[in-house]
Amino acid sequence: MPLYEDWTAEPVNEKMQEICNNLASESQLTKTEIWLPGSKAYIASRVRYFKQTALRPACVAVPTQPHGLQRLIQLIGKERIPFGVSSGQHHSNIGFSSTAGGLQIDMRQFKDLKLSKDKSYVDVGPGLTWYEVYRMLEGTGVQVVGGRTQSVGVGGFLAGGGGMGWSTNVHGMTVNTALEAELVTPQGEIKTVSYSNDPDLFWALRGGGNKFGIVFRWRLQTHEQAKIVYGGMRIYPQSRKKVINQAMVNFLSNNTDPGAQLIISYGVAYKLIGIICLQVYYPHQDPGSIFSEFDVERVGKAWSDSWGPTTFADSVGTSYTEMHANQRSLMDEQNFQNFHSVALLNAAADLSYEYGRKWFIKGRFMPLSQSICSIAIEPFQQGWGAQFKETQGVYPYHNSPMPIILLFYWKNARDDEYFTQTARFMIDRLRQIAIEEGQDLSNFPAYPNYAQADRTPEGLFGKENWERLRGLQKRYDPENVMGLTKYFS
């Protein structure tokens, strides 16, 4: 789908203007702030991580309490109002968390975090980012499975795919740790659901997208967490590609400690052509010799090196992609069986370097200091998904997928289709290499939080889960209220 600028300029019709004005007049009663076009708050609210998703709503509603959210959903259903719901404003697909000409519901005020007395679970609001959650839990001795990028919001992370984190090897995805959810249903009812009282709806909420209501509280199981862990970021020159990739393959082949995680990203960024290694050892601050494959004697000296003792929150805060918020950008992914092939990793690196150079040599896009062409390798331990079958959400990960993520940034809307097609070519090329090496990729659905909008629901959730999800949509939302916002279709 093209990401054209005119998506942001859809005119607001008279009916929506009247609805927004009426909502503003009752804002004190409903405890819901209403931001109208032209106000500073409205303008500021349209700044998003992915610039092309910054559509122009008729107004922005910011509920502060559940009954205000309830009023909004009841009104949406009655008047058939197109709408969007956002928490961290981090989704890459147009309309999935925003709306053009409709009602934007902004969940930023649902930021409560309450840890149980025995510290076995924590209640979190969807308006929190994962960095805020980690910070608020520091010093308690516990943490949760959450996002690996600091500005990702709780709400979309859980509903949109289920959530992969630094501790997924041990504790699964975030949806595996969810104990209950409190939401406003499409009928405008406030309801608490869990495995015991409504297992079907609870399953659908955990990764099934924005089609079953709006969750305003998640209860998540906690796990023990040391105050200081080991983590950080290293940046290597492109010339170290082969030794870094061999080190990565050796690490993945030999490491048996599930607490040790590495992400390698190849790309052209900040006038540099290089390799970024993000690393976290989350059990404590002494990984011993686990990462010895990356010792300077083996891979050479990094341009920049922040690996060392740190807090868990700060280890998440090292992601270089945060510097490019509010740019035109694209994210897509492909899952693999494993990354035990140096040839596959070399191919990923070469694709990022080749196309990154092409963009800049042409001079058609951003200056070097404002551009990124990145391909990231996100491995987990072999077989990680098999141990969490009993608590699996909608996204089927029982075959333990390993994602490669493409992330591009650019300036001009006229180049949107070029980047979309480039992403598809890269994914097809990497798939071809893996298949030629013997990988069976026939049953590896794309992860919804990373996938482009043109992916089919069956290609995301699998045929069986998609059929179940469709049936549950008809049961829990017979009037298709949630169909007034966008998702994969």
Short mmCIF file of C-alpha atoms in Angstrom, two decimals:
data_model
loop_
_atom_site.label_atom_id
_atom_site.label_comp_id
_atom_site.label_asym_id
_atom_site.label_seq_id
_atom_site.Cartn_x
_atom_site.Cartn_y
_atom_site.Cartn_z
CA MET A 1 0.00 0.00 0.00
CA PRO A 2 1.48 3.40 -0.96
CA LEU A 3 2.17 5.71 1.94
CA TYR A 4 1.11 8.92 0.23
CA GLU A 5 1.06 12.29 1.97
CA ASP A 6 -2.57 12.99 1.02
CA TRP A 7 -3.64 10.39 3.62
CA THR A 8 -2.91 13.10 6.19
CA ALA A 9 -5.09 15.73 4.55
CA GLU A 10 -8.53 14.11 4.50
CA PRO A 11 -11.11 16.83 5.24
CA VAL A 12 -13.21 16.67 8.39
CA ASN A 13 -16.93 16.54 7.57
CA GLU A 14 -19.63 18.50 9.37
CA LYS A 15 -20.97 15.47 11.24
CA MET A 16 -17.57 14.73 12.76
CA GLN A 17 -17.07 18.39 13.67
CA GLU A 18 -20.39 18.32 15.52
CA ILE A 19 -19.51 15.06 17.30
CA CYS A 20 -16.14 16.46 18.38
CA ASN A 21 -17.70 19.68 19.65
CA ASN A 22 -20.28 17.70 21.63
CA LEU A 23 -17.55 15.55 23.15
CA ALA A 24 -15.63 18.67 24.12
CA SER A 25 -18.71 20.12 25.85
CA GLU A 26 -19.09 17.02 28.04
CA SER A 27 -15.38 16.49 28.72
CA GLN A 28 -15.57 17.43 32.40
CA LEU A 29 -18.36 14.93 32.97
CA THR A 30 -16.61 12.06 31.17
CA LYS A 31 -13.10 12.99 32.37
CA THR A 32 -11.96 12.89 28.75
CA GLU A 33 -9.84 15.60 27.20
CA ILE A 34 -10.80 16.55 23.64
CA TRP A 35 -8.13 18.10 21.44
CA LEU A 36 -9.49 19.95 18.43
CA PRO A 37 -7.60 20.77 15.20
CA GLY A 38 -5.37 23.81 15.57
CA SER A 39 -4.72 23.34 19.29
CA LYS A 40 -1.15 22.79 20.46
CA ALA A 41 -2.08 19.45 22.02
CA TYR A 42 -3.70 18.24 18.78
CA ILE A 43 -0.67 19.22 16.71
CA ALA A 44 1.76 17.61 19.17
CA SER A 45 -0.28 14.39 19.23
CA ARG A 46 0.33 13.84 15.50
CA VAL A 47 4.08 13.40 15.97
CA ARG A 48 4.62 9.66 15.56
CA TYR A 49 7.53 7.28 15.31
CA PHE A 50 6.56 6.41 11.71
CA LYS A 51 5.76 9.73 10.06
CA GLN A 52 3.46 8.33 7.36
CA THR A 53 1.01 7.14 10.06
CA ALA A 54 0.44 10.70 11.33
CA LEU A 55 -3.04 11.07 9.85
CA ARG A 56 -5.42 13.99 10.47
CA PRO A 57 -8.27 12.97 12.79
CA ALA A 58 -11.36 15.10 13.33
CA CYS A 59 -10.28 15.35 16.97
CA VAL A 60 -8.29 13.49 19.59
CA ALA A 61 -10.01 12.03 22.66
CA VAL A 62 -7.81 11.37 25.68
CA PRO A 63 -9.80 9.43 28.28
CA THR A 64 -8.45 9.39 31.83
CA GLN A 65 -10.87 6.84 33.29
CA PRO A 66 -12.56 3.65 32.04
CA HIS A 67 -16.04 5.17 31.97
CA GLY A 68 -14.80 7.89 29.60
CA LEU A 69 -13.46 5.19 27.27
CA GLN A 70 -16.79 3.40 27.63
CA ARG A 71 -18.65 6.51 26.48
CA LEU A 72 -16.41 6.81 23.41
CA ILE A 73 -16.96 3.21 22.29
CA GLN A 74 -20.72 3.50 22.78
CA LEU A 75 -20.75 6.65 20.65
CA ILE A 76 -18.56 5.05 17.97
CA GLY A 77 -20.94 2.10 17.71
CA LYS A 78 -24.06 4.25 17.61
CA GLU A 79 -22.82 6.80 15.06
CA ARG A 80 -20.56 4.39 13.10
CA ILE A 81 -17.53 6.65 13.54
CA PRO A 82 -14.20 5.64 11.99
CA PHE A 83 -11.54 5.66 14.71
CA GLY A 84 -8.03 4.72 15.74
CA VAL A 85 -6.50 3.76 19.09
CA SER A 86 -2.91 4.52 20.06
CA SER A 87 -0.71 3.96 23.08
CA GLY A 88 2.97 4.35 22.16
CA GLN A 89 2.15 5.56 18.59
CA HIS A 90 4.73 3.11 17.30
CA HIS A 91 2.84 1.06 14.67
CA SER A 92 4.29 1.26 11.17
CA ASN A 93 1.09 0.61 9.17
CA ILE A 94 -1.22 3.45 8.16
CA GLY A 95 -4.54 3.45 10.00
CA PHE A 96 -3.74 0.59 12.38
CA SER A 97 -3.40 3.01 15.30
CA SER A 98 -4.49 6.27 13.65
CA THR A 99 -7.41 7.63 11.62
CA ALA A 100 -8.00 10.13 8.85
CA GLY A 101 -11.10 12.25 9.49
CA GLY A 102 -12.32 10.07 12.35
CA LEU A 103 -11.97 9.97 16.14
CA GLN A 104 -8.48 9.31 17.52
CA ILE A 105 -8.48 7.67 20.96
CA ASP A 106 -5.19 8.34 22.72
CA MET A 107 -4.49 6.05 25.70
CA ARG A 108 -1.58 8.07 27.11
CA GLN A 109 -3.34 8.73 30.43
CA PHE A 110 -3.64 5.03 31.29
CA LYS A 111 -0.19 4.91 32.86
CA ASP A 112 -0.89 3.21 36.17
CA LEU A 113 1.48 0.49 37.35
CA LYS A 114 0.67 -1.47 40.50
CA LEU A 115 2.82 -4.32 41.77
CA SER A 116 1.11 -6.97 43.90
CA LYS A 117 2.16 -7.33 47.54
CA ASP A 118 3.85 -10.65 46.88
CA LYS A 119 5.41 -9.23 43.66
CA SER A 120 4.11 -12.16 41.61
CA TYR A 121 2.25 -9.93 39.15
CA VAL A 122 1.92 -6.32 38.09
CA ASP A 123 -0.99 -4.37 36.62
CA VAL A 124 0.09 -2.04 33.82
CA GLY A 125 -1.76 0.52 31.73
CA PRO A 126 -1.46 0.48 27.93
CA GLY A 127 -0.37 4.12 27.86
CA LEU A 128 2.99 3.22 29.36
CA THR A 129 6.04 2.56 27.21
CA TRP A 130 8.16 -0.46 28.08
CA TYR A 131 11.02 1.79 29.11
CA GLU A 132 8.68 3.43 31.64
CA VAL A 133 7.56 0.02 32.91
CA TYR A 134 11.15 -1.14 33.38
CA ARG A 135 12.09 2.09 35.13
CA MET A 136 9.12 1.88 37.50
CA LEU A 137 9.99 -1.71 38.44
CA GLU A 138 13.66 -0.99 39.10
CA GLY A 139 14.62 -1.75 42.68
CA THR A 140 11.70 -4.15 43.24
CA GLY A 141 13.69 -7.29 42.36
CA VAL A 142 11.26 -8.23 39.58
CA GLN A 143 10.66 -7.40 35.92
CA VAL A 144 8.35 -8.42 33.08
CA VAL A 145 8.78 -9.60 29.51
CA GLY A 146 8.39 -6.53 27.30
CA GLY A 147 9.68 -4.60 24.34
CA ARG A 148 13.32 -4.21 23.32
CA THR A 149 12.88 -0.63 22.07
CA GLN A 150 12.23 2.04 24.66
CA SER A 151 9.38 3.97 23.00
CA VAL A 152 7.18 0.96 22.16
CA GLY A 153 3.86 1.16 24.00
CA VAL A 154 2.37 -1.63 26.09
CA GLY A 155 -1.03 -1.60 24.36
CA GLY A 156 -0.14 -2.29 20.74
CA PHE A 157 2.78 -4.54 21.67
CA LEU A 158 0.47 -7.03 23.38
CA ALA A 159 -2.59 -6.74 21.15
CA GLY A 160 -0.72 -6.42 17.86
CA GLY A 161 1.43 -9.53 17.99
CA GLY A 162 2.14 -10.73 21.48
CA GLY A 163 5.53 -9.31 22.29
CA MET A 164 9.08 -10.63 21.88
CA GLY A 165 11.59 -9.47 24.51
CA TRP A 166 15.10 -9.98 25.86
CA SER A 167 13.84 -12.68 28.25
CA THR A 168 11.64 -14.56 25.75
CA ASN A 169 13.97 -17.59 25.78
CA VAL A 170 13.07 -18.21 29.43
CA HIS A 171 9.62 -16.69 29.91
CA GLY A 172 8.09 -16.69 26.43
CA MET A 173 6.41 -13.79 24.73
CA THR A 174 4.65 -11.15 26.80
CA VAL A 175 1.27 -12.76 26.07
CA ASN A 176 2.52 -15.94 27.77
CA THR A 177 2.84 -13.96 30.99
CA ALA A 178 -0.57 -12.24 30.76
CA LEU A 179 -2.93 -13.30 33.56
CA GLU A 180 -5.94 -11.10 32.86
CA ALA A 181 -7.10 -8.07 30.90
CA GLU A 182 -9.66 -5.38 31.70
CA LEU A 183 -11.31 -3.81 28.68
CA VAL A 184 -14.22 -1.95 27.20
CA THR A 185 -15.97 -4.37 24.82
CA PRO A 186 -17.33 -3.37 21.39
CA GLN A 187 -20.76 -3.11 23.07
CA GLY A 188 -19.39 -0.55 25.53
CA GLU A 189 -19.28 -2.85 28.56
CA ILE A 190 -16.44 -2.91 31.07
CA LYS A 191 -15.24 -6.47 31.53
CA THR A 192 -12.34 -8.36 33.13
CA VAL A 193 -11.31 -11.54 31.31
CA SER A 194 -8.83 -14.31 32.02
CA TYR A 195 -8.16 -17.97 31.27
CA SER A 196 -10.81 -19.00 33.77
CA ASN A 197 -13.83 -16.78 33.01
CA ASP A 198 -13.58 -16.26 29.22
CA PRO A 199 -10.71 -18.23 27.65
CA ASP A 200 -11.78 -17.52 24.05
CA LEU A 201 -11.84 -13.74 24.41
CA PHE A 202 -8.65 -13.79 26.47
CA TRP A 203 -6.93 -15.77 23.73
CA ALA A 204 -8.11 -13.30 21.06
CA LEU A 205 -6.94 -10.26 23.04
CA ARG A 206 -3.42 -11.68 23.28
CA GLY A 207 -2.10 -10.89 19.83
CA GLY A 208 -5.33 -10.88 17.79
CA GLY A 209 -5.16 -7.21 16.91
CA ASN A 210 -7.53 -4.33 17.61
CA LYS A 211 -10.77 -6.23 16.90
CA PHE A 212 -12.15 -7.20 20.31
CA GLY A 213 -12.41 -3.98 22.31
CA ILE A 214 -9.94 -1.67 24.00
CA VAL A 215 -7.88 -3.01 26.89
CA PHE A 216 -7.10 -0.43 29.58
CA ARG A 217 -5.32 -2.73 32.06
CA TRP A 218 -3.11 -5.78 31.65
CA ARG A 219 -2.08 -8.05 34.52
CA LEU A 220 1.33 -9.59 33.81
CA GLN A 221 3.27 -12.25 35.66
CA THR A 222 6.65 -11.05 36.92
CA HIS A 223 10.01 -12.81 37.16
CA GLU A 224 13.05 -12.19 39.33
CA GLN A 225 15.42 -9.59 37.98
CA ALA A 226 18.84 -8.48 39.25
CA LYS A 227 19.27 -4.75 39.79
CA ILE A 228 22.31 -4.65 37.49
CA VAL A 229 22.60 -6.69 34.28
CA TYR A 230 25.15 -6.78 31.47
CA GLY A 231 24.31 -5.13 28.17
CA GLY A 232 24.91 -2.40 25.65
CA MET A 233 25.76 -1.68 22.03
CA ARG A 234 28.88 -2.12 19.91
CA ILE A 235 29.39 -0.65 16.45
CA TYR A 236 31.89 -2.29 14.11
CA PRO A 237 33.14 -1.25 10.66
CA GLN A 238 31.82 -3.06 7.60
CA SER A 239 35.22 -4.68 7.11
CA ARG A 240 34.58 -6.92 10.14
CA LYS A 241 31.48 -8.48 8.55
CA LYS A 242 32.83 -12.01 8.04
CA VAL A 243 34.41 -12.38 11.48
CA ILE A 244 31.36 -10.88 13.22
CA ASN A 245 29.03 -13.22 11.37
CA GLN A 246 31.21 -16.22 12.16
CA ALA A 247 31.22 -15.16 15.81
CA MET A 248 27.42 -14.92 15.74
CA VAL A 249 27.06 -18.41 14.25
CA ASN A 250 29.50 -19.83 16.82
CA PHE A 251 27.61 -18.12 19.64
CA LEU A 252 24.23 -19.42 18.46
CA SER A 253 25.58 -22.93 17.92
CA ASN A 254 27.33 -23.26 21.28
CA ASN A 255 25.52 -21.06 23.81
CA THR A 256 23.31 -22.95 26.26
CA ASP A 257 22.44 -20.05 28.59
CA PRO A 258 18.95 -18.72 27.70
CA GLY A 259 19.68 -15.47 29.52
CA ALA A 260 22.20 -14.41 26.87
CA GLN A 261 20.77 -12.52 23.88
CA LEU A 262 22.30 -10.81 20.84
CA ILE A 263 20.84 -8.80 17.97
CA ILE A 264 23.04 -7.93 15.00
CA SER A 265 22.05 -5.16 12.62
CA TYR A 266 23.77 -4.43 9.30
CA GLY A 267 23.27 -1.12 7.64
CA VAL A 268 24.11 2.30 6.37
CA ALA A 269 23.41 4.95 8.99
CA TYR A 270 24.76 8.26 10.28
CA LYS A 271 27.31 8.48 7.40
CA LEU A 272 28.62 5.06 8.48
CA ILE A 273 28.49 1.63 6.86
CA GLY A 274 28.76 -0.85 9.66
CA ILE A 275 27.48 -3.52 12.02
CA ILE A 276 25.65 -2.89 15.28
CA CYS A 277 25.64 -5.55 18.01
CA LEU A 278 23.01 -5.11 20.72
CA GLN A 279 23.55 -7.45 23.64
CA VAL A 280 21.84 -8.23 26.94
CA TYR A 281 22.64 -10.79 29.60
CA TYR A 282 19.65 -10.20 31.84
CA PRO A 283 20.12 -12.66 34.79
CA HIS A 284 22.91 -10.55 36.35
CA GLN A 285 25.94 -8.40 35.54
CA ASP A 286 28.56 -11.13 35.01
CA PRO A 287 28.12 -13.18 31.82
CA GLY A 288 31.48 -14.88 32.27
CA SER A 289 32.81 -16.15 28.95
CA ILE A 290 29.42 -16.44 27.23
CA PHE A 291 30.20 -13.66 24.75
CA SER A 292 33.88 -14.56 24.32
CA GLU A 293 33.33 -15.08 20.58
CA PHE A 294 33.18 -11.28 20.39
CA ASP A 295 36.41 -10.63 22.29
CA VAL A 296 38.61 -8.04 20.62
CA GLU A 297 41.26 -10.68 19.89
CA ARG A 298 38.75 -12.53 17.71
CA VAL A 299 36.65 -9.86 15.99
CA GLY A 300 38.77 -6.73 16.34
CA LYS A 301 38.11 -3.44 18.07
CA ALA A 302 34.70 -1.78 17.81
CA TRP A 303 34.27 1.83 16.76
CA SER A 304 32.03 2.30 19.78
CA ASP A 305 31.52 0.00 22.76
CA SER A 306 29.05 0.34 25.65
CA TRP A 307 28.91 -3.35 26.64
CA GLY A 308 29.11 -3.57 30.41
CA PRO A 309 27.14 -3.49 33.68
CA THR A 310 23.93 -1.47 33.40
CA THR A 311 20.35 -1.42 34.56
CA PHE A 312 17.85 -3.46 32.58
CA ALA A 313 15.97 -0.29 31.58
CA ASP A 314 19.13 1.36 30.29
CA SER A 315 20.06 -1.73 28.30
CA VAL A 316 16.78 -1.28 26.41
CA GLY A 317 17.45 2.43 25.99
CA THR A 318 20.51 1.84 23.78
CA SER A 319 18.58 1.22 20.53
CA TYR A 320 19.90 3.44 17.74
CA THR A 321 16.52 3.46 15.97
CA GLU A 322 15.10 5.82 18.59
CA MET A 323 17.07 8.66 17.02
CA HIS A 324 14.97 8.45 13.86
CA ALA A 325 11.48 8.89 15.28
CA ASN A 326 9.02 10.91 13.15
CA GLN A 327 10.64 9.98 9.82
CA ARG A 328 9.11 8.27 6.81
CA SER A 329 9.94 4.65 7.43
CA LEU A 330 9.08 1.04 6.74
CA MET A 331 9.31 -2.18 8.72
CA ASP A 332 8.93 -5.72 7.43
CA GLU A 333 10.17 -9.17 8.41
CA GLN A 334 10.74 -12.81 7.53
CA ASN A 335 11.07 -15.70 9.97
CA PHE A 336 13.67 -18.45 9.65
CA GLN A 337 14.38 -21.80 11.30
CA ASN A 338 17.85 -20.76 12.43
CA PHE A 339 20.81 -18.47 11.77
CA HIS A 340 23.53 -21.11 11.78
CA SER A 341 24.65 -20.11 8.27
CA VAL A 342 27.41 -17.57 7.76
CA ALA A 343 26.35 -17.35 4.11
CA LEU A 344 22.82 -16.23 5.07
CA LEU A 345 24.14 -13.58 7.47
CA ASN A 346 26.65 -12.37 4.88
CA ALA A 347 23.84 -12.06 2.33
CA ALA A 348 21.76 -9.97 4.74
CA ALA A 349 24.71 -7.67 5.34
CA ASP A 350 25.52 -7.36 1.64
CA LEU A 351 21.92 -6.48 0.73
CA SER A 352 21.81 -3.69 3.30
CA TYR A 353 25.15 -2.26 2.16
CA GLU A 354 24.37 -2.55 -1.55
CA TYR A 355 20.99 -0.84 -1.37
CA GLY A 356 22.07 1.68 1.25
CA ARG A 357 24.84 2.86 -1.06
CA LYS A 358 22.48 3.00 -4.05
CA TRP A 359 20.07 5.30 -2.22
CA PHE A 360 22.77 7.74 -1.26
CA ILE A 361 24.75 7.71 -4.49
CA LYS A 362 21.60 8.64 -6.39
CA GLY A 363 21.18 11.64 -4.13
CA ARG A 364 17.42 11.23 -4.27
CA PHE A 365 16.82 10.69 -0.60
CA MET A 366 17.94 12.08 2.73
CA PRO A 367 21.42 13.33 3.51
CA LEU A 368 23.60 10.56 4.94
CA SER A 369 23.24 11.92 8.45
CA GLN A 370 19.46 11.41 8.33
CA SER A 371 19.09 7.99 6.68
CA ILE A 372 19.04 4.34 7.65
CA CYS A 373 18.97 1.13 5.63
CA SER A 374 19.04 -1.66 8.18
CA ILE A 375 18.60 -5.44 8.28
CA ALA A 376 18.54 -6.91 11.79
CA ILE A 377 19.04 -10.53 12.87
CA GLU A 378 16.98 -11.34 15.99
CA PRO A 379 17.78 -14.89 17.13
CA PHE A 380 16.41 -16.86 20.07
CA GLN A 381 17.46 -20.24 21.39
CA GLN A 382 16.60 -23.17 19.14
CA GLY A 383 13.17 -24.56 20.08
CA TRP A 384 12.26 -21.63 22.33
CA GLY A 385 8.56 -21.62 21.41
CA ALA A 386 7.79 -25.28 22.15
CA GLN A 387 7.87 -24.79 25.93
CA PHE A 388 5.03 -22.21 25.96
CA LYS A 389 2.25 -24.03 24.08
CA GLU A 390 -0.21 -23.95 26.99
CA THR A 391 -0.24 -20.14 27.16
CA GLN A 392 0.19 -19.34 23.46
CA GLY A 393 -1.73 -16.37 22.09
CA VAL A 394 -3.03 -15.84 18.57
CA TYR A 395 0.36 -15.64 16.88
CA PRO A 396 1.57 -19.24 16.29
CA TYR A 397 5.19 -19.52 17.38
CA HIS A 398 5.30 -23.21 18.36
CA ASN A 399 7.93 -23.79 15.65
CA SER A 400 10.21 -21.20 17.28
CA PRO A 401 10.60 -18.54 14.55
CA MET A 402 13.75 -16.44 14.23
CA PRO A 403 13.01 -13.04 12.64
CA ILE A 404 15.04 -10.95 10.25
CA ILE A 405 13.73 -7.38 10.35
CA LEU A 406 14.06 -4.73 7.65
CA LEU A 407 13.92 -1.10 8.75
CA PHE A 408 14.26 1.78 6.28
CA TYR A 409 14.03 5.56 6.73
CA TRP A 410 13.71 8.18 3.99
CA LYS A 411 12.40 11.67 3.25
CA ASN A 412 10.18 11.92 0.18
CA ALA A 413 6.69 10.42 -0.18
CA ARG A 414 7.31 9.86 -3.88
CA ASP A 415 9.83 7.15 -2.94
CA ASP A 416 7.42 5.13 -0.77
CA GLU A 417 6.70 2.49 -3.40
CA TYR A 418 10.40 2.12 -4.21
CA PHE A 419 11.19 1.22 -0.61
CA THR A 420 8.20 -1.11 -0.36
CA GLN A 421 9.35 -3.03 -3.42
CA THR A 422 12.96 -3.05 -2.19
CA ALA A 423 11.84 -4.67 1.07
CA ARG A 424 9.97 -7.37 -0.80
CA PHE A 425 12.98 -8.08 -3.01
CA MET A 426 15.30 -8.38 0.00
CA ILE A 427 12.94 -10.74 1.82
CA ASP A 428 12.49 -12.90 -1.27
CA ARG A 429 16.26 -13.09 -1.76
CA LEU A 430 16.94 -14.11 1.84
CA ARG A 431 14.16 -16.69 1.72
CA GLN A 432 15.65 -18.15 -1.45
CA ILE A 433 19.08 -18.52 0.15
CA ALA A 434 17.67 -20.18 3.28
CA ILE A 435 15.54 -22.61 1.25
CA GLU A 436 18.52 -23.51 -0.94
CA GLU A 437 20.45 -24.31 2.25
CA GLY A 438 17.70 -26.68 3.37
CA GLN A 439 15.46 -24.57 5.62
CA ASP A 440 11.73 -25.34 5.44
CA LEU A 441 9.96 -21.96 5.68
CA SER A 442 6.51 -23.20 4.67
CA ASN A 443 5.07 -22.89 8.19
CA PHE A 444 6.58 -19.64 9.45
CA PRO A 445 3.89 -16.93 9.59
CA ALA A 446 5.08 -13.32 9.65
CA TYR A 447 5.06 -11.61 13.04
CA PRO A 448 2.22 -9.01 12.98
CA ASN A 449 4.06 -6.31 14.93
CA TYR A 450 6.77 -6.23 12.25
CA ALA A 451 4.78 -7.00 9.08
CA GLN A 452 3.64 -4.65 6.30
CA ALA A 453 -0.08 -4.02 5.86
CA ASP A 454 -0.43 -6.09 2.69
CA ARG A 455 0.21 -9.37 4.54
CA THR A 456 -2.85 -11.61 4.75
CA PRO A 457 -4.28 -12.59 8.16
CA GLU A 458 -3.80 -16.26 7.26
CA GLY A 459 -0.15 -15.47 6.51
CA LEU A 460 0.20 -13.96 9.99
CA PHE A 461 -1.83 -16.24 12.22
CA GLY A 462 -1.98 -19.47 10.23
CA LYS A 463 -5.16 -20.92 8.71
CA GLU A 464 -6.47 -22.57 11.89
CA ASN A 465 -5.94 -19.55 14.15
CA TRP A 466 -7.35 -17.15 11.55
CA GLU A 467 -10.54 -19.19 11.16
CA ARG A 468 -10.94 -19.30 14.94
CA LEU A 469 -10.30 -15.56 15.17
CA ARG A 470 -12.92 -14.77 12.51
CA GLY A 471 -15.51 -16.83 14.37
CA LEU A 472 -14.75 -15.05 17.63
CA GLN A 473 -15.04 -11.64 15.93
CA LYS A 474 -18.59 -12.47 14.88
CA ARG A 475 -19.44 -13.71 18.37
CA TYR A 476 -17.96 -10.85 20.39
CA ASP A 477 -18.58 -8.01 17.92
CA PRO A 478 -21.68 -8.88 15.86
CA GLU A 479 -22.20 -5.22 14.88
CA ASN A 480 -18.57 -4.97 13.70
CA VAL A 481 -17.85 -1.88 15.78
CA MET A 482 -14.13 -2.66 15.81
CA GLY A 483 -14.28 -2.93 12.04
CA LEU A 484 -14.42 0.88 12.05
CA THR A 485 -10.69 0.87 12.75
CA LYS A 486 -8.11 -0.77 10.48
CA TYR A 487 -6.07 -3.93 10.78
CA PHE A 488 -4.82 -6.71 8.49
CA SER A 489 -7.58 -7.86 6.14
#
